[in-house]
Short mmCIF file of C-alpha atoms in Angstrom, two decimals:
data_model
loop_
_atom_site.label_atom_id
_atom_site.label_comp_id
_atom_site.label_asym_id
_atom_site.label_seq_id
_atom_site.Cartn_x
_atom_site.Cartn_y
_atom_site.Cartn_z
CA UNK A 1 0.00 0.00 0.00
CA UNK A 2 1.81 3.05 -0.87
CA UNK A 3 -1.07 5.50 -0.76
CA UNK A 4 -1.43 7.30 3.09
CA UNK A 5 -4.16 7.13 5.13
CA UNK A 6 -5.79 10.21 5.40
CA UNK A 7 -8.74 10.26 7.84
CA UNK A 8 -12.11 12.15 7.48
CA UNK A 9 -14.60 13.69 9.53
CA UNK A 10 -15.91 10.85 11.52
CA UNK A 11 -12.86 9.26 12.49
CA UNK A 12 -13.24 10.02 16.20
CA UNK A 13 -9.00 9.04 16.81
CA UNK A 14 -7.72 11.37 14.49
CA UNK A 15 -9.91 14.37 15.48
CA UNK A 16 -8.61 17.27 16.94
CA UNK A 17 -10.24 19.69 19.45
CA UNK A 18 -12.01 21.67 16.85
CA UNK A 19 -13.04 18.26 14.72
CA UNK A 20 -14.04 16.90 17.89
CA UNK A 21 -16.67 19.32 18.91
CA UNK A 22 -18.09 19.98 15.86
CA UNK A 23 -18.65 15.88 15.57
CA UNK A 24 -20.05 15.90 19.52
CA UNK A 25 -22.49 18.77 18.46
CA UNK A 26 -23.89 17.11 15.21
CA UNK A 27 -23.53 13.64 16.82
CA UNK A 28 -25.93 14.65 19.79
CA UNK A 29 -28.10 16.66 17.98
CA UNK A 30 -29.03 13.74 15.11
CA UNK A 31 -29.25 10.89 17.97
CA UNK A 32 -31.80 12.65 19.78
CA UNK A 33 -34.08 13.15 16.61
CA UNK A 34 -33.00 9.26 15.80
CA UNK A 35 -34.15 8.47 19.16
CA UNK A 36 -37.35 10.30 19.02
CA UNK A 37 -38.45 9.48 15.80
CA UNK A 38 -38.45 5.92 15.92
CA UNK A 39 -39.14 6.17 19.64
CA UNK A 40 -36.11 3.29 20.57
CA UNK A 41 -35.46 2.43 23.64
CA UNK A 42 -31.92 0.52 22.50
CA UNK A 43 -30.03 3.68 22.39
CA UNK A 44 -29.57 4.28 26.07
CA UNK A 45 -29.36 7.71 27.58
CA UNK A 46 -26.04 7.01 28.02
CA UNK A 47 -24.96 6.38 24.83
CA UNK A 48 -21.84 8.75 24.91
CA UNK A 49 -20.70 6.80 27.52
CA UNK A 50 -19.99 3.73 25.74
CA UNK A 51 -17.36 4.32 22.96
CA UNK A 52 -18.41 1.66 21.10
CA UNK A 53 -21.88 3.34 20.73
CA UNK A 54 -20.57 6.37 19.97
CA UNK A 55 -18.72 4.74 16.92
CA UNK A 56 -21.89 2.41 15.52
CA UNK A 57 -23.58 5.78 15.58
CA UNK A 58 -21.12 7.58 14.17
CA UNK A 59 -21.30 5.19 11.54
CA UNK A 60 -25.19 5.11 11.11
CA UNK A 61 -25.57 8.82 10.73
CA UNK A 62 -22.81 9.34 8.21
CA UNK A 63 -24.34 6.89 6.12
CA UNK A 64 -28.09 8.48 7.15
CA UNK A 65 -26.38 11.79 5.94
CA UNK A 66 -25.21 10.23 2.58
CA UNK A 67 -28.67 8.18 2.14
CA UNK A 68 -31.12 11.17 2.60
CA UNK A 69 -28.71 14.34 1.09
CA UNK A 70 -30.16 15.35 -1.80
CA UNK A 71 -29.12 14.78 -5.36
CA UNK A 72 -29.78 16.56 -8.68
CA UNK A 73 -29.83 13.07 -10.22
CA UNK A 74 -31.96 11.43 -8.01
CA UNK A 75 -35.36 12.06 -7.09
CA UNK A 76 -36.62 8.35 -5.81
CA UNK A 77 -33.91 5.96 -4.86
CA UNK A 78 -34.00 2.59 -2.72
CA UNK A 79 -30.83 3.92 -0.09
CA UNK A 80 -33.56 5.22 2.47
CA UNK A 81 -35.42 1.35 2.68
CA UNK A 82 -31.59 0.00 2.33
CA UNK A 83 -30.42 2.01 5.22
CA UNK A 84 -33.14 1.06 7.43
CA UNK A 85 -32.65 -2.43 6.16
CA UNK A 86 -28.94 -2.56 6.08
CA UNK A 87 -27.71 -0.08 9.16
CA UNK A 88 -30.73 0.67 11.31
CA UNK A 89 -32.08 -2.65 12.32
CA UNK A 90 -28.32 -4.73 12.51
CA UNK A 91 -27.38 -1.79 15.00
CA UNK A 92 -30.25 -1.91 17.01
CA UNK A 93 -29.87 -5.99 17.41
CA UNK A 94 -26.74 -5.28 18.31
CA UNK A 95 -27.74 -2.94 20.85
CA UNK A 96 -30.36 -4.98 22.19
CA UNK A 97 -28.12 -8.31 22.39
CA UNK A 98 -24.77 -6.27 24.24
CA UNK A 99 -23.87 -7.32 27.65
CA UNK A 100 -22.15 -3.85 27.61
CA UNK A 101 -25.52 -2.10 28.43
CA UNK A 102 -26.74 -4.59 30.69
CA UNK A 103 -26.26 -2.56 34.09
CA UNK A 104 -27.48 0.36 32.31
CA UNK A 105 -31.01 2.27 33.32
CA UNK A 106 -32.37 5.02 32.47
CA UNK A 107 -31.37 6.95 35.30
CA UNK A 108 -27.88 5.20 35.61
CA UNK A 109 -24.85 4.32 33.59
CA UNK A 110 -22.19 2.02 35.53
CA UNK A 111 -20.18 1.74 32.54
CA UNK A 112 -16.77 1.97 32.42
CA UNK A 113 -14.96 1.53 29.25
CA UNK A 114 -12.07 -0.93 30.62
CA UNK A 115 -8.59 -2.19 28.04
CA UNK A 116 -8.99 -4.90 26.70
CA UNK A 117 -5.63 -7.25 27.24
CA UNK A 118 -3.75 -7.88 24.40
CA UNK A 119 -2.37 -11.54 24.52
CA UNK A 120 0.85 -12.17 25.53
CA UNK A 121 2.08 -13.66 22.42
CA UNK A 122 0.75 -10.99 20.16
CA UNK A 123 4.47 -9.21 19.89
CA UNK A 124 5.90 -13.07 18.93
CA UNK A 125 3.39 -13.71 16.88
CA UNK A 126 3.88 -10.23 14.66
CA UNK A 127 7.56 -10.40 14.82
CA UNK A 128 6.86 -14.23 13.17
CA UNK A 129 4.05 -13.09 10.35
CA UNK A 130 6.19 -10.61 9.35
CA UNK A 131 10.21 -12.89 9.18
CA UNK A 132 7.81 -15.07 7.32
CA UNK A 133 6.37 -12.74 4.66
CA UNK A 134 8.39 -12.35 1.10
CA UNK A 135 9.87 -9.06 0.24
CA UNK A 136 11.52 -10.00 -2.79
CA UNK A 137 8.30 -7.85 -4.38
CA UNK A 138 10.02 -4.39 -3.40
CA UNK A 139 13.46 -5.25 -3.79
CA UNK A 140 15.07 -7.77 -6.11
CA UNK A 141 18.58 -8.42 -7.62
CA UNK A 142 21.91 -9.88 -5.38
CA UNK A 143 21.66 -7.38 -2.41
CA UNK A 144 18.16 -8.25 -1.98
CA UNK A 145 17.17 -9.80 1.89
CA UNK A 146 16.74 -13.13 1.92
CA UNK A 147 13.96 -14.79 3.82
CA UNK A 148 14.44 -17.25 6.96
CA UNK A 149 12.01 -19.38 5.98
CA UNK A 150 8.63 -19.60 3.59
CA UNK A 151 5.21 -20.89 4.25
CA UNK A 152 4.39 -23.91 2.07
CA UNK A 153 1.80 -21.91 0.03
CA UNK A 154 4.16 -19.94 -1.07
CA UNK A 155 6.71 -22.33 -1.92
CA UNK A 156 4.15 -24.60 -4.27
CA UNK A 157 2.98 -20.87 -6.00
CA UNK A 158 6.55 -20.14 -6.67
CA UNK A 159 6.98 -23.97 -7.98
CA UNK A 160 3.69 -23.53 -10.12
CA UNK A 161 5.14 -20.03 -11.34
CA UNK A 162 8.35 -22.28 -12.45
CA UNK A 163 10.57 -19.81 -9.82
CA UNK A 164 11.87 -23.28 -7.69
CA UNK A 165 11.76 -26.97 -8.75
CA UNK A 166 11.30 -29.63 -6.50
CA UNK A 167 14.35 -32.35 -5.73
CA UNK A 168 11.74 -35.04 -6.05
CA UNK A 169 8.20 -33.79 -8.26
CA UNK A 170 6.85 -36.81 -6.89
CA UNK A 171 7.38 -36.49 -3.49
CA UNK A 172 5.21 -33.62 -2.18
CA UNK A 173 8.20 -32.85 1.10
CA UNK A 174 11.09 -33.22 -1.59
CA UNK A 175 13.55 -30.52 -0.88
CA UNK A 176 13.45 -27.34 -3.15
CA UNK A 177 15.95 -25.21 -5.27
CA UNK A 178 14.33 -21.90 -4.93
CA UNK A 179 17.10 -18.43 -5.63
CA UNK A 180 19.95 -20.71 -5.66
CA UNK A 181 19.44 -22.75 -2.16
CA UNK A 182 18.02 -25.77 -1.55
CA UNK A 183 15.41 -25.67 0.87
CA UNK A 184 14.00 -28.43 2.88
CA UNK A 185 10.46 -28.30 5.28
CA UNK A 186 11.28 -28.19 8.82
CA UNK A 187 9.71 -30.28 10.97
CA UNK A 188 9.48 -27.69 13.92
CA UNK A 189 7.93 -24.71 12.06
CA UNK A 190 6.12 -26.73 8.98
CA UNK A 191 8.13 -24.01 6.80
CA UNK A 192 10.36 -24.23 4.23
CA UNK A 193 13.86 -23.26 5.45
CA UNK A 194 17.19 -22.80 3.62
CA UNK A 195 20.16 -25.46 4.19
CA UNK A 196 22.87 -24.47 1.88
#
């Protein structure tokens, strides 16, 4: 991906002070219509509380806002019946079904948005995704890195693309000659991994 991210107006991280408010005031202002015209009780008073609330509604009015604005091209159109169909009820299921609002009244809110852990092996298991990914698509030629080891997917692409041959075509754990090794499946990892 070479292109940079460039967030818009609803993406609540990226906002700034300014951004922020102006989303808060619009935000507010369209869930208490929403709430009023389809009289729902599965948008709790205390919606702000709950970030992930905030962000399903977020979501729901930006596509509301694209839905209803008007067009010079359009004058009927199926998006209103497709948002209610599409956006409206899934949120409101998902609002109804959330243990996240469970303690929540209409005169109380005891939620309190906690971390959630990340797993101990995350950082190992990145680190090993990533030693095991190709990068002979960026950079090719002699001084190009060399990888520690590749999945057998990607060996058995690279043999139907012709790039490494097999030892043995009939034996489906032969060793490999892939970029000038010979490569052979460990039987720790499952991966292919360079002897010579």
């Amino acid at each position: 991906m070479s292109d940079k991210f460039t967030p818009g107006p609803f993406a609540w991280p990226h906002l700034d002070e300014t951004a922020a408010n102006e989303l808060w005031t619009e935000l507010i202002e369209w869930v208490a219509w929403l709430r009023e015209r389809y009289a729902l009780r599965e948008i709790r008073p205390c919606w702000f509380h709950h970030g992930s609330m905030v962000e399903e509604l977020t979501a729901a009015m930006s596509a509301w806002k694209a839905t209803y604005a008007r067009t010079k091209d359009t004058h009927y159109s199926t998006g209103p019946a497709y948002w209610h169909q599409q956006v409206l009820a899934p949120m409101l299921g998902r609002f109804r079904t959330s243990a996240e609002f469970e303690t929540c009244t209409g005169a109380r809110c005891d939620y309190q948005e906690k971390p959630r852990p990340v797993l101990d092996d995350l950082a190992e298991f990145i680190a090993a995704d990533i030693a095991n990914r190709s990068t002979f698509g960026s950079r090719s030629g002699p001084d190009a890195p060399k990888p520690a080891s590749v999945d057998v997917a990607t060996m058995m692409g690279y043999i139907d693309q012709g790039e490494a041959e097999p030892e043995d075509p009939a034996d489906e754990f032969s060793p490999v000659r892939w970029e000038g090794r010979r490569w052979e499946i460990s039987d720790d990892t499952g991966d292919y991994h360079p002897v010579d």
